[in-house]
């Protein structure tokens, strides 16, 4: 105990040197967090054009209009889907189904199968089996629940992804170039934000441990304080990037929703199909 209470002996000088290094890093991280404020707002959306589209995409990839032209052709729907996210996705799903709600299934069968604990233990929650919950009796109610609460905080995003995938498969449409750029931007920014969050967590834990283990060590306490300061700066950077990702996602969904509605109005209709059988789980016969 004396080793810790008396300042960790020779380790105190090491803690002091670490504190000096963190003292140089923290102001830079804090300045960076303040400088990238625009990356945490809707004005970050043009950053997606820093990323190239996929080689196999063309100007529209089969869509009647491109994603970036859609807001000009369907401005009201674009604003509606962006501002009132769940309501917009309710309209988009009905459009994706061609207005035929008798075809509605929970997530259209794309999320059928074991989730959460069911993936590790048979009989545990949750296993989704679309079409077995009485959706055909009240499809509009189930769709309201799907776009608002059934997927938790990501309910509307999950509902949109299902609608987008359904329309692409049924009408044999490809990935829009702007959509591909947005996906690459999200993947790149998400990787950076996750890495910075991990560093922030490590610095926070290290600072707490050093401060608790050496309460009387001057170098240790200085190191602990600087580590926590650096951690806060890293969290601010990561939080800004996450907010920017969310803003880009919302704007992109508004643009793609208007593109899908325009496609339903003016595009070539393909033969209606059920949800892909490959996405449905195999069900054992009940004994």
PDB file of C-alpha atoms in Angstrom:
ATOM      1  CA  UNK A   1       0.000   0.000   0.000  1.00  0.00           C
ATOM      2  CA  UNK A   2       2.845   2.397   0.757  1.00  0.00           C
ATOM      3  CA  UNK A   3       3.993   2.099  -2.861  1.00  0.00           C
ATOM      4  CA  UNK A   4       0.676   3.567  -4.035  1.00  0.00           C
ATOM      5  CA  UNK A   5       0.067   6.104  -1.293  1.00  0.00           C
ATOM      6  CA  UNK A   6       3.574   7.515  -1.540  1.00  0.00           C
ATOM      7  CA  UNK A   7       3.268   8.358  -5.199  1.00  0.00           C
ATOM      8  CA  UNK A   8       3.986   5.058  -6.956  1.00  0.00           C
ATOM      9  CA  UNK A   9       7.718   5.484  -6.550  1.00  0.00           C
ATOM     10  CA  UNK A  10       9.550   5.593  -9.902  1.00  0.00           C
ATOM     11  CA  UNK A  11       6.266   5.349 -11.822  1.00  0.00           C
ATOM     12  CA  UNK A  12       5.348   8.882 -10.783  1.00  0.00           C
ATOM     13  CA  UNK A  13       7.906  10.340 -13.191  1.00  0.00           C
ATOM     14  CA  UNK A  14       6.433   8.192 -15.966  1.00  0.00           C
ATOM     15  CA  UNK A  15       2.966   9.475 -15.144  1.00  0.00           C
ATOM     16  CA  UNK A  16       4.303  13.049 -15.257  1.00  0.00           C
ATOM     17  CA  UNK A  17       5.801  12.474 -18.707  1.00  0.00           C
ATOM     18  CA  UNK A  18       2.519  10.955 -19.900  1.00  0.00           C
ATOM     19  CA  UNK A  19       0.630  13.954 -18.530  1.00  0.00           C
ATOM     20  CA  UNK A  20       2.911  16.302 -20.448  1.00  0.00           C
ATOM     21  CA  UNK A  21       2.240  14.382 -23.682  1.00  0.00           C
ATOM     22  CA  UNK A  22      -1.510  14.431 -23.089  1.00  0.00           C
ATOM     23  CA  UNK A  23      -1.316  18.128 -22.263  1.00  0.00           C
ATOM     24  CA  UNK A  24       0.003  18.717 -25.792  1.00  0.00           C
ATOM     25  CA  UNK A  25      -2.624  16.459 -27.363  1.00  0.00           C
ATOM     26  CA  UNK A  26      -5.716  17.742 -25.548  1.00  0.00           C
ATOM     27  CA  UNK A  27      -5.708  21.327 -26.936  1.00  0.00           C
ATOM     28  CA  UNK A  28      -5.297  19.959 -30.464  1.00  0.00           C
ATOM     29  CA  UNK A  29      -8.214  17.551 -29.980  1.00  0.00           C
ATOM     30  CA  UNK A  30     -10.372  20.298 -28.473  1.00  0.00           C
ATOM     31  CA  UNK A  31      -9.582  22.634 -31.369  1.00  0.00           C
ATOM     32  CA  UNK A  32     -10.365  19.871 -33.854  1.00  0.00           C
ATOM     33  CA  UNK A  33     -13.702  19.191 -32.161  1.00  0.00           C
ATOM     34  CA  UNK A  34     -14.569  22.878 -32.457  1.00  0.00           C
ATOM     35  CA  UNK A  35     -13.334  23.145 -36.052  1.00  0.00           C
ATOM     36  CA  UNK A  36     -15.400  20.287 -37.444  1.00  0.00           C
ATOM     37  CA  UNK A  37     -18.734  21.585 -36.129  1.00  0.00           C
ATOM     38  CA  UNK A  38     -20.019  21.711 -39.709  1.00  0.00           C
ATOM     39  CA  UNK A  39     -19.524  17.932 -39.970  1.00  0.00           C
ATOM     40  CA  UNK A  40     -22.186  17.516 -37.312  1.00  0.00           C
ATOM     41  CA  UNK A  41     -24.897  19.401 -39.171  1.00  0.00           C
ATOM     42  CA  UNK A  42     -26.937  18.977 -42.373  1.00  0.00           C
ATOM     43  CA  UNK A  43     -24.427  21.078 -44.304  1.00  0.00           C
ATOM     44  CA  UNK A  44     -22.126  18.045 -44.156  1.00  0.00           C
ATOM     45  CA  UNK A  45     -24.225  16.331 -46.834  1.00  0.00           C
ATOM     46  CA  UNK A  46     -22.101  17.585 -49.797  1.00  0.00           C
ATOM     47  CA  UNK A  47     -19.188  15.626 -48.328  1.00  0.00           C
ATOM     48  CA  UNK A  48     -20.657  12.495 -49.898  1.00  0.00           C
ATOM     49  CA  UNK A  49     -19.430  13.772 -53.275  1.00  0.00           C
ATOM     50  CA  UNK A  50     -15.868  13.281 -52.046  1.00  0.00           C
ATOM     51  CA  UNK A  51     -16.499   9.557 -52.523  1.00  0.00           C
ATOM     52  CA  UNK A  52     -16.761   7.858 -55.934  1.00  0.00           C
ATOM     53  CA  UNK A  53     -19.827   5.821 -56.930  1.00  0.00           C
ATOM     54  CA  UNK A  54     -19.552   2.107 -57.530  1.00  0.00           C
ATOM     55  CA  UNK A  55     -18.129   1.192 -60.961  1.00  0.00           C
ATOM     56  CA  UNK A  56     -21.274  -0.752 -61.914  1.00  0.00           C
ATOM     57  CA  UNK A  57     -23.641   2.198 -61.350  1.00  0.00           C
ATOM     58  CA  UNK A  58     -24.743   4.544 -64.108  1.00  0.00           C
ATOM     59  CA  UNK A  59     -26.533   7.879 -64.126  1.00  0.00           C
ATOM     60  CA  UNK A  60     -29.860   6.502 -62.888  1.00  0.00           C
ATOM     61  CA  UNK A  61     -29.269   2.721 -62.571  1.00  0.00           C
ATOM     62  CA  UNK A  62     -32.722   2.084 -64.025  1.00  0.00           C
ATOM     63  CA  UNK A  63     -34.633   4.661 -61.966  1.00  0.00           C
ATOM     64  CA  UNK A  64     -36.870   7.111 -63.811  1.00  0.00           C
ATOM     65  CA  UNK A  65     -34.992  10.000 -62.220  1.00  0.00           C
ATOM     66  CA  UNK A  66     -31.760  10.140 -60.249  1.00  0.00           C
ATOM     67  CA  UNK A  67     -31.656  10.505 -56.489  1.00  0.00           C
ATOM     68  CA  UNK A  68     -30.188  14.015 -56.649  1.00  0.00           C
ATOM     69  CA  UNK A  69     -32.891  15.191 -59.079  1.00  0.00           C
ATOM     70  CA  UNK A  70     -35.760  13.661 -57.100  1.00  0.00           C
ATOM     71  CA  UNK A  71     -36.189  16.511 -54.559  1.00  0.00           C
ATOM     72  CA  UNK A  72     -36.834  18.931 -57.426  1.00  0.00           C
ATOM     73  CA  UNK A  73     -39.440  16.631 -58.983  1.00  0.00           C
ATOM     74  CA  UNK A  74     -41.159  15.659 -55.708  1.00  0.00           C
ATOM     75  CA  UNK A  75     -40.317  18.541 -53.310  1.00  0.00           C
ATOM     76  CA  UNK A  76     -43.306  18.171 -50.992  1.00  0.00           C
ATOM     77  CA  UNK A  77     -42.788  14.458 -50.461  1.00  0.00           C
ATOM     78  CA  UNK A  78     -39.045  14.997 -49.937  1.00  0.00           C
ATOM     79  CA  UNK A  79     -39.675  17.592 -47.220  1.00  0.00           C
ATOM     80  CA  UNK A  80     -42.422  15.476 -45.670  1.00  0.00           C
ATOM     81  CA  UNK A  81     -40.245  12.333 -45.521  1.00  0.00           C
ATOM     82  CA  UNK A  82     -37.344  14.327 -44.052  1.00  0.00           C
ATOM     83  CA  UNK A  83     -39.266  16.281 -41.424  1.00  0.00           C
ATOM     84  CA  UNK A  84     -41.865  13.662 -40.455  1.00  0.00           C
ATOM     85  CA  UNK A  85     -39.718  10.564 -40.759  1.00  0.00           C
ATOM     86  CA  UNK A  86     -42.141   7.779 -39.632  1.00  0.00           C
ATOM     87  CA  UNK A  87     -45.115   9.187 -41.542  1.00  0.00           C
ATOM     88  CA  UNK A  88     -43.007   9.524 -44.652  1.00  0.00           C
ATOM     89  CA  UNK A  89     -41.973   5.878 -44.470  1.00  0.00           C
ATOM     90  CA  UNK A  90     -45.589   4.835 -44.049  1.00  0.00           C
ATOM     91  CA  UNK A  91     -46.360   6.503 -47.386  1.00  0.00           C
ATOM     92  CA  UNK A  92     -43.239   5.077 -49.043  1.00  0.00           C
ATOM     93  CA  UNK A  93     -44.071   1.492 -48.057  1.00  0.00           C
ATOM     94  CA  UNK A  94     -47.576   1.795 -49.445  1.00  0.00           C
ATOM     95  CA  UNK A  95     -46.058   3.097 -52.673  1.00  0.00           C
ATOM     96  CA  UNK A  96     -43.520   0.270 -52.764  1.00  0.00           C
ATOM     97  CA  UNK A  97     -46.399  -2.209 -52.444  1.00  0.00           C
ATOM     98  CA  UNK A  98     -48.242  -0.529 -55.294  1.00  0.00           C
ATOM     99  CA  UNK A  99     -51.018   0.485 -52.914  1.00  0.00           C
ATOM    100  CA  UNK A 100     -51.951  -3.173 -52.354  1.00  0.00           C
ATOM    101  CA  UNK A 101     -51.799  -3.573 -48.574  1.00  0.00           C
ATOM    102  CA  UNK A 102     -52.913  -7.195 -48.858  1.00  0.00           C
ATOM    103  CA  UNK A 103     -49.279  -7.867 -49.771  1.00  0.00           C
ATOM    104  CA  UNK A 104     -48.011  -6.330 -46.551  1.00  0.00           C
ATOM    105  CA  UNK A 105     -45.989  -8.480 -44.162  1.00  0.00           C
ATOM    106  CA  UNK A 106     -43.933  -7.413 -41.196  1.00  0.00           C
ATOM    107  CA  UNK A 107     -40.682  -6.083 -42.719  1.00  0.00           C
ATOM    108  CA  UNK A 108     -41.837  -7.942 -45.856  1.00  0.00           C
ATOM    109  CA  UNK A 109     -40.074 -11.062 -44.587  1.00  0.00           C
ATOM    110  CA  UNK A 110     -36.580  -9.590 -44.904  1.00  0.00           C
ATOM    111  CA  UNK A 111     -35.923  -9.813 -41.167  1.00  0.00           C
ATOM    112  CA  UNK A 112     -37.445 -13.242 -40.601  1.00  0.00           C
ATOM    113  CA  UNK A 113     -35.387 -15.530 -38.418  1.00  0.00           C
ATOM    114  CA  UNK A 114     -33.804 -15.620 -34.965  1.00  0.00           C
ATOM    115  CA  UNK A 115     -32.656 -12.379 -33.354  1.00  0.00           C
ATOM    116  CA  UNK A 116     -31.174 -11.416 -29.977  1.00  0.00           C
ATOM    117  CA  UNK A 117     -31.067 -14.437 -27.633  1.00  0.00           C
ATOM    118  CA  UNK A 118     -32.800 -16.690 -30.163  1.00  0.00           C
ATOM    119  CA  UNK A 119     -29.631 -16.662 -32.225  1.00  0.00           C
ATOM    120  CA  UNK A 120     -27.828 -18.483 -29.419  1.00  0.00           C
ATOM    121  CA  UNK A 121     -30.538 -20.545 -27.760  1.00  0.00           C
ATOM    122  CA  UNK A 122     -33.514 -22.236 -29.397  1.00  0.00           C
ATOM    123  CA  UNK A 123     -36.811 -21.119 -27.931  1.00  0.00           C
ATOM    124  CA  UNK A 124     -35.409 -17.875 -26.519  1.00  0.00           C
ATOM    125  CA  UNK A 125     -36.708 -14.501 -27.738  1.00  0.00           C
ATOM    126  CA  UNK A 126     -36.856 -13.152 -30.405  1.00  0.00           C
ATOM    127  CA  UNK A 127     -37.737 -15.095 -33.587  1.00  0.00           C
ATOM    128  CA  UNK A 128     -39.591 -13.143 -36.264  1.00  0.00           C
ATOM    129  CA  UNK A 129     -42.046 -14.930 -38.524  1.00  0.00           C
ATOM    130  CA  UNK A 130     -43.754 -12.446 -40.794  1.00  0.00           C
ATOM    131  CA  UNK A 131     -47.304 -13.247 -41.833  1.00  0.00           C
ATOM    132  CA  UNK A 132     -48.094 -15.077 -38.606  1.00  0.00           C
ATOM    133  CA  UNK A 133     -49.119 -12.080 -36.500  1.00  0.00           C
ATOM    134  CA  UNK A 134     -52.386 -11.245 -38.252  1.00  0.00           C
ATOM    135  CA  UNK A 135     -50.951  -8.521 -40.482  1.00  0.00           C
ATOM    136  CA  UNK A 136     -53.531  -9.363 -43.123  1.00  0.00           C
ATOM    137  CA  UNK A 137     -56.316  -8.404 -40.706  1.00  0.00           C
ATOM    138  CA  UNK A 138     -55.000  -4.901 -40.014  1.00  0.00           C
ATOM    139  CA  UNK A 139     -52.017  -4.110 -42.255  1.00  0.00           C
ATOM    140  CA  UNK A 140     -52.139  -0.342 -41.734  1.00  0.00           C
ATOM    141  CA  UNK A 141     -51.873  -0.716 -37.969  1.00  0.00           C
ATOM    142  CA  UNK A 142     -48.931  -3.092 -38.250  1.00  0.00           C
ATOM    143  CA  UNK A 143     -47.223  -0.758 -40.701  1.00  0.00           C
ATOM    144  CA  UNK A 144     -47.692   2.134 -38.255  1.00  0.00           C
ATOM    145  CA  UNK A 145     -46.048   0.041 -35.539  1.00  0.00           C
ATOM    146  CA  UNK A 146     -43.240  -1.031 -37.875  1.00  0.00           C
ATOM    147  CA  UNK A 147     -42.247   2.516 -38.856  1.00  0.00           C
ATOM    148  CA  UNK A 148     -42.493   3.867 -35.308  1.00  0.00           C
ATOM    149  CA  UNK A 149     -41.630   1.420 -32.502  1.00  0.00           C
ATOM    150  CA  UNK A 150     -41.059  -2.204 -33.508  1.00  0.00           C
ATOM    151  CA  UNK A 151     -37.457  -1.586 -34.522  1.00  0.00           C
ATOM    152  CA  UNK A 152     -36.644   0.609 -31.549  1.00  0.00           C
ATOM    153  CA  UNK A 153     -34.796   3.846 -32.274  1.00  0.00           C
ATOM    154  CA  UNK A 154     -34.041   2.618 -35.802  1.00  0.00           C
ATOM    155  CA  UNK A 155     -37.639   1.700 -36.676  1.00  0.00           C
ATOM    156  CA  UNK A 156     -38.045   4.239 -39.467  1.00  0.00           C
ATOM    157  CA  UNK A 157     -34.616   3.496 -40.948  1.00  0.00           C
ATOM    158  CA  UNK A 158     -35.345  -0.250 -40.950  1.00  0.00           C
ATOM    159  CA  UNK A 159     -38.722   0.363 -42.587  1.00  0.00           C
ATOM    160  CA  UNK A 160     -37.100   2.502 -45.271  1.00  0.00           C
ATOM    161  CA  UNK A 161     -34.385  -0.070 -45.993  1.00  0.00           C
ATOM    162  CA  UNK A 162     -37.056  -2.741 -46.463  1.00  0.00           C
ATOM    163  CA  UNK A 163     -39.093  -0.528 -48.818  1.00  0.00           C
ATOM    164  CA  UNK A 164     -36.026   0.406 -50.834  1.00  0.00           C
ATOM    165  CA  UNK A 165     -34.896  -3.192 -51.148  1.00  0.00           C
ATOM    166  CA  UNK A 166     -38.387  -4.375 -52.081  1.00  0.00           C
ATOM    167  CA  UNK A 167     -38.762  -1.822 -54.877  1.00  0.00           C
ATOM    168  CA  UNK A 168     -35.285  -2.554 -56.218  1.00  0.00           C
ATOM    169  CA  UNK A 169     -35.898  -6.280 -56.401  1.00  0.00           C
ATOM    170  CA  UNK A 170     -39.422  -6.138 -57.818  1.00  0.00           C
ATOM    171  CA  UNK A 171     -38.621  -3.546 -60.484  1.00  0.00           C
ATOM    172  CA  UNK A 172     -35.061  -4.720 -61.138  1.00  0.00           C
ATOM    173  CA  UNK A 173     -33.512  -1.367 -60.235  1.00  0.00           C
ATOM    174  CA  UNK A 174     -29.900  -0.779 -59.333  1.00  0.00           C
ATOM    175  CA  UNK A 175     -28.043   1.350 -56.793  1.00  0.00           C
ATOM    176  CA  UNK A 176     -28.183   5.049 -57.595  1.00  0.00           C
ATOM    177  CA  UNK A 177     -24.687   6.637 -57.862  1.00  0.00           C
ATOM    178  CA  UNK A 178     -25.514   9.208 -55.166  1.00  0.00           C
ATOM    179  CA  UNK A 179     -26.829   6.422 -52.961  1.00  0.00           C
ATOM    180  CA  UNK A 180     -23.534   4.561 -53.400  1.00  0.00           C
ATOM    181  CA  UNK A 181     -21.596   7.703 -52.459  1.00  0.00           C
ATOM    182  CA  UNK A 182     -23.712   8.145 -49.346  1.00  0.00           C
ATOM    183  CA  UNK A 183     -23.147   4.551 -48.269  1.00  0.00           C
ATOM    184  CA  UNK A 184     -19.365   4.873 -48.692  1.00  0.00           C
ATOM    185  CA  UNK A 185     -19.367   8.150 -46.761  1.00  0.00           C
ATOM    186  CA  UNK A 186     -21.322   6.578 -43.903  1.00  0.00           C
ATOM    187  CA  UNK A 187     -18.999   3.584 -43.783  1.00  0.00           C
ATOM    188  CA  UNK A 188     -15.859   5.736 -43.788  1.00  0.00           C
ATOM    189  CA  UNK A 189     -17.112   8.270 -41.220  1.00  0.00           C
ATOM    190  CA  UNK A 190     -18.585   5.550 -39.013  1.00  0.00           C
ATOM    191  CA  UNK A 191     -15.249   3.743 -38.893  1.00  0.00           C
ATOM    192  CA  UNK A 192     -13.457   6.916 -37.789  1.00  0.00           C
ATOM    193  CA  UNK A 193     -16.115   7.775 -35.192  1.00  0.00           C
ATOM    194  CA  UNK A 194     -16.053   4.258 -33.736  1.00  0.00           C
ATOM    195  CA  UNK A 195     -12.256   4.285 -33.462  1.00  0.00           C
ATOM    196  CA  UNK A 196     -12.240   7.681 -31.734  1.00  0.00           C
ATOM    197  CA  UNK A 197     -14.958   6.498 -29.338  1.00  0.00           C
ATOM    198  CA  UNK A 198     -12.830   3.500 -28.402  1.00  0.00           C
ATOM    199  CA  UNK A 199      -9.834   5.737 -27.740  1.00  0.00           C
ATOM    200  CA  UNK A 200     -11.998   8.043 -25.616  1.00  0.00           C
ATOM    201  CA  UNK A 201     -13.247   5.091 -23.570  1.00  0.00           C
ATOM    202  CA  UNK A 202      -9.712   3.783 -23.045  1.00  0.00           C
ATOM    203  CA  UNK A 203      -8.429   7.196 -21.947  1.00  0.00           C
ATOM    204  CA  UNK A 204     -11.350   7.632 -19.560  1.00  0.00           C
ATOM    205  CA  UNK A 205     -10.802   4.219 -17.964  1.00  0.00           C
ATOM    206  CA  UNK A 206      -7.029   4.707 -17.744  1.00  0.00           C
ATOM    207  CA  UNK A 207      -7.458   8.127 -16.153  1.00  0.00           C
ATOM    208  CA  UNK A 208      -9.857   6.774 -13.533  1.00  0.00           C
ATOM    209  CA  UNK A 209      -7.619   3.815 -12.704  1.00  0.00           C
ATOM    210  CA  UNK A 210      -4.479   5.923 -12.328  1.00  0.00           C
ATOM    211  CA  UNK A 211      -6.285   8.504 -10.225  1.00  0.00           C
ATOM    212  CA  UNK A 212      -7.777   5.893  -7.894  1.00  0.00           C
ATOM    213  CA  UNK A 213      -4.617   3.796  -7.512  1.00  0.00           C
ATOM    214  CA  UNK A 214      -2.285   6.700  -6.756  1.00  0.00           C
ATOM    215  CA  UNK A 215      -4.299   9.336  -4.882  1.00  0.00           C
ATOM    216  CA  UNK A 216      -1.180  10.963  -3.395  1.00  0.00           C
ATOM    217  CA  UNK A 217       1.010  10.897  -6.486  1.00  0.00           C
ATOM    218  CA  UNK A 218       1.303  14.361  -8.011  1.00  0.00           C
ATOM    219  CA  UNK A 219       2.341  13.002 -11.404  1.00  0.00           C
ATOM    220  CA  UNK A 220      -0.367  10.351 -11.317  1.00  0.00           C
ATOM    221  CA  UNK A 221      -3.104  12.850 -10.513  1.00  0.00           C
ATOM    222  CA  UNK A 222      -1.900  15.176 -13.241  1.00  0.00           C
ATOM    223  CA  UNK A 223      -1.875  12.258 -15.672  1.00  0.00           C
ATOM    224  CA  UNK A 224      -5.392  11.278 -14.600  1.00  0.00           C
ATOM    225  CA  UNK A 225      -6.730  14.799 -15.134  1.00  0.00           C
ATOM    226  CA  UNK A 226      -5.121  15.142 -18.565  1.00  0.00           C
ATOM    227  CA  UNK A 227      -6.358  11.706 -19.627  1.00  0.00           C
ATOM    228  CA  UNK A 228      -9.919  12.657 -18.723  1.00  0.00           C
ATOM    229  CA  UNK A 229      -9.546  15.949 -20.577  1.00  0.00           C
ATOM    230  CA  UNK A 230      -8.297  14.157 -23.691  1.00  0.00           C
ATOM    231  CA  UNK A 231     -11.136  11.665 -23.353  1.00  0.00           C
ATOM    232  CA  UNK A 232     -13.731  14.460 -23.300  1.00  0.00           C
ATOM    233  CA  UNK A 233     -12.194  15.990 -26.420  1.00  0.00           C
ATOM    234  CA  UNK A 234     -12.306  12.633 -28.230  1.00  0.00           C
ATOM    235  CA  UNK A 235     -15.931  12.104 -27.202  1.00  0.00           C
ATOM    236  CA  UNK A 236     -16.780  15.558 -28.604  1.00  0.00           C
ATOM    237  CA  UNK A 237     -15.169  14.693 -31.944  1.00  0.00           C
ATOM    238  CA  UNK A 238     -16.965  11.337 -32.123  1.00  0.00           C
ATOM    239  CA  UNK A 239     -20.292  12.910 -31.119  1.00  0.00           C
ATOM    240  CA  UNK A 240     -19.941  15.507 -33.884  1.00  0.00           C
ATOM    241  CA  UNK A 241     -19.249  12.796 -36.464  1.00  0.00           C
ATOM    242  CA  UNK A 242     -22.207  10.707 -35.288  1.00  0.00           C
ATOM    243  CA  UNK A 243     -24.519  13.727 -35.536  1.00  0.00           C
ATOM    244  CA  UNK A 244     -23.225  14.394 -39.032  1.00  0.00           C
ATOM    245  CA  UNK A 245     -23.858  10.784 -40.047  1.00  0.00           C
ATOM    246  CA  UNK A 246     -27.412  11.015 -38.768  1.00  0.00           C
ATOM    247  CA  UNK A 247     -28.011  14.285 -40.658  1.00  0.00           C
ATOM    248  CA  UNK A 248     -26.632  12.801 -43.893  1.00  0.00           C
ATOM    249  CA  UNK A 249     -28.766   9.677 -43.443  1.00  0.00           C
ATOM    250  CA  UNK A 250     -31.966  11.666 -42.902  1.00  0.00           C
ATOM    251  CA  UNK A 251     -31.381  13.884 -45.949  1.00  0.00           C
ATOM    252  CA  UNK A 252     -30.461  10.886 -48.109  1.00  0.00           C
ATOM    253  CA  UNK A 253     -33.597   9.027 -47.037  1.00  0.00           C
ATOM    254  CA  UNK A 254     -35.718  12.062 -47.899  1.00  0.00           C
ATOM    255  CA  UNK A 255     -34.166  12.192 -51.384  1.00  0.00           C
ATOM    256  CA  UNK A 256     -34.506   8.450 -51.957  1.00  0.00           C
ATOM    257  CA  UNK A 257     -38.085   8.437 -50.668  1.00  0.00           C
ATOM    258  CA  UNK A 258     -39.072  11.091 -53.208  1.00  0.00           C
ATOM    259  CA  UNK A 259     -37.247   9.083 -55.889  1.00  0.00           C
ATOM    260  CA  UNK A 260     -39.250   5.971 -54.957  1.00  0.00           C
ATOM    261  CA  UNK A 261     -42.588   7.798 -54.993  1.00  0.00           C
ATOM    262  CA  UNK A 262     -41.780   9.283 -58.403  1.00  0.00           C
ATOM    263  CA  UNK A 263     -40.826   5.797 -59.614  1.00  0.00           C
ATOM    264  CA  UNK A 264     -44.176   4.443 -58.480  1.00  0.00           C
ATOM    265  CA  UNK A 265     -45.979   7.248 -60.323  1.00  0.00           C
ATOM    266  CA  UNK A 266     -44.063   7.222 -63.585  1.00  0.00           C
ATOM    267  CA  UNK A 267     -41.836   4.151 -63.679  1.00  0.00           C
ATOM    268  CA  UNK A 268     -42.407   0.869 -65.426  1.00  0.00           C
ATOM    269  CA  UNK A 269     -44.215  -1.569 -63.161  1.00  0.00           C
ATOM    270  CA  UNK A 270     -42.797  -5.052 -62.810  1.00  0.00           C
ATOM    271  CA  UNK A 271     -44.885  -8.160 -62.071  1.00  0.00           C
ATOM    272  CA  UNK A 272     -45.740  -8.205 -58.388  1.00  0.00           C
ATOM    273  CA  UNK A 273     -43.789 -10.683 -56.336  1.00  0.00           C
ATOM    274  CA  UNK A 274     -43.911 -11.934 -52.783  1.00  0.00           C
ATOM    275  CA  UNK A 275     -41.016 -11.405 -50.389  1.00  0.00           C
ATOM    276  CA  UNK A 276     -37.976 -13.399 -51.544  1.00  0.00           C
ATOM    277  CA  UNK A 277     -38.125 -16.973 -50.334  1.00  0.00           C
ATOM    278  CA  UNK A 278     -34.426 -16.819 -49.533  1.00  0.00           C
ATOM    279  CA  UNK A 279     -35.222 -14.324 -46.797  1.00  0.00           C
ATOM    280  CA  UNK A 280     -37.820 -16.509 -45.113  1.00  0.00           C
ATOM    281  CA  UNK A 281     -36.881 -18.926 -42.364  1.00  0.00           C
ATOM    282  CA  UNK A 282     -37.603 -22.582 -42.560  1.00  0.00           C
ATOM    283  CA  UNK A 283     -40.330 -23.576 -40.188  1.00  0.00           C
ATOM    284  CA  UNK A 284     -40.488 -27.007 -38.643  1.00  0.00           C
ATOM    285  CA  UNK A 285     -43.814 -28.799 -38.795  1.00  0.00           C
ATOM    286  CA  UNK A 286     -45.669 -28.527 -35.531  1.00  0.00           C
ATOM    287  CA  UNK A 287     -46.108 -31.813 -33.764  1.00  0.00           C
TER     288      UNK A 287
END
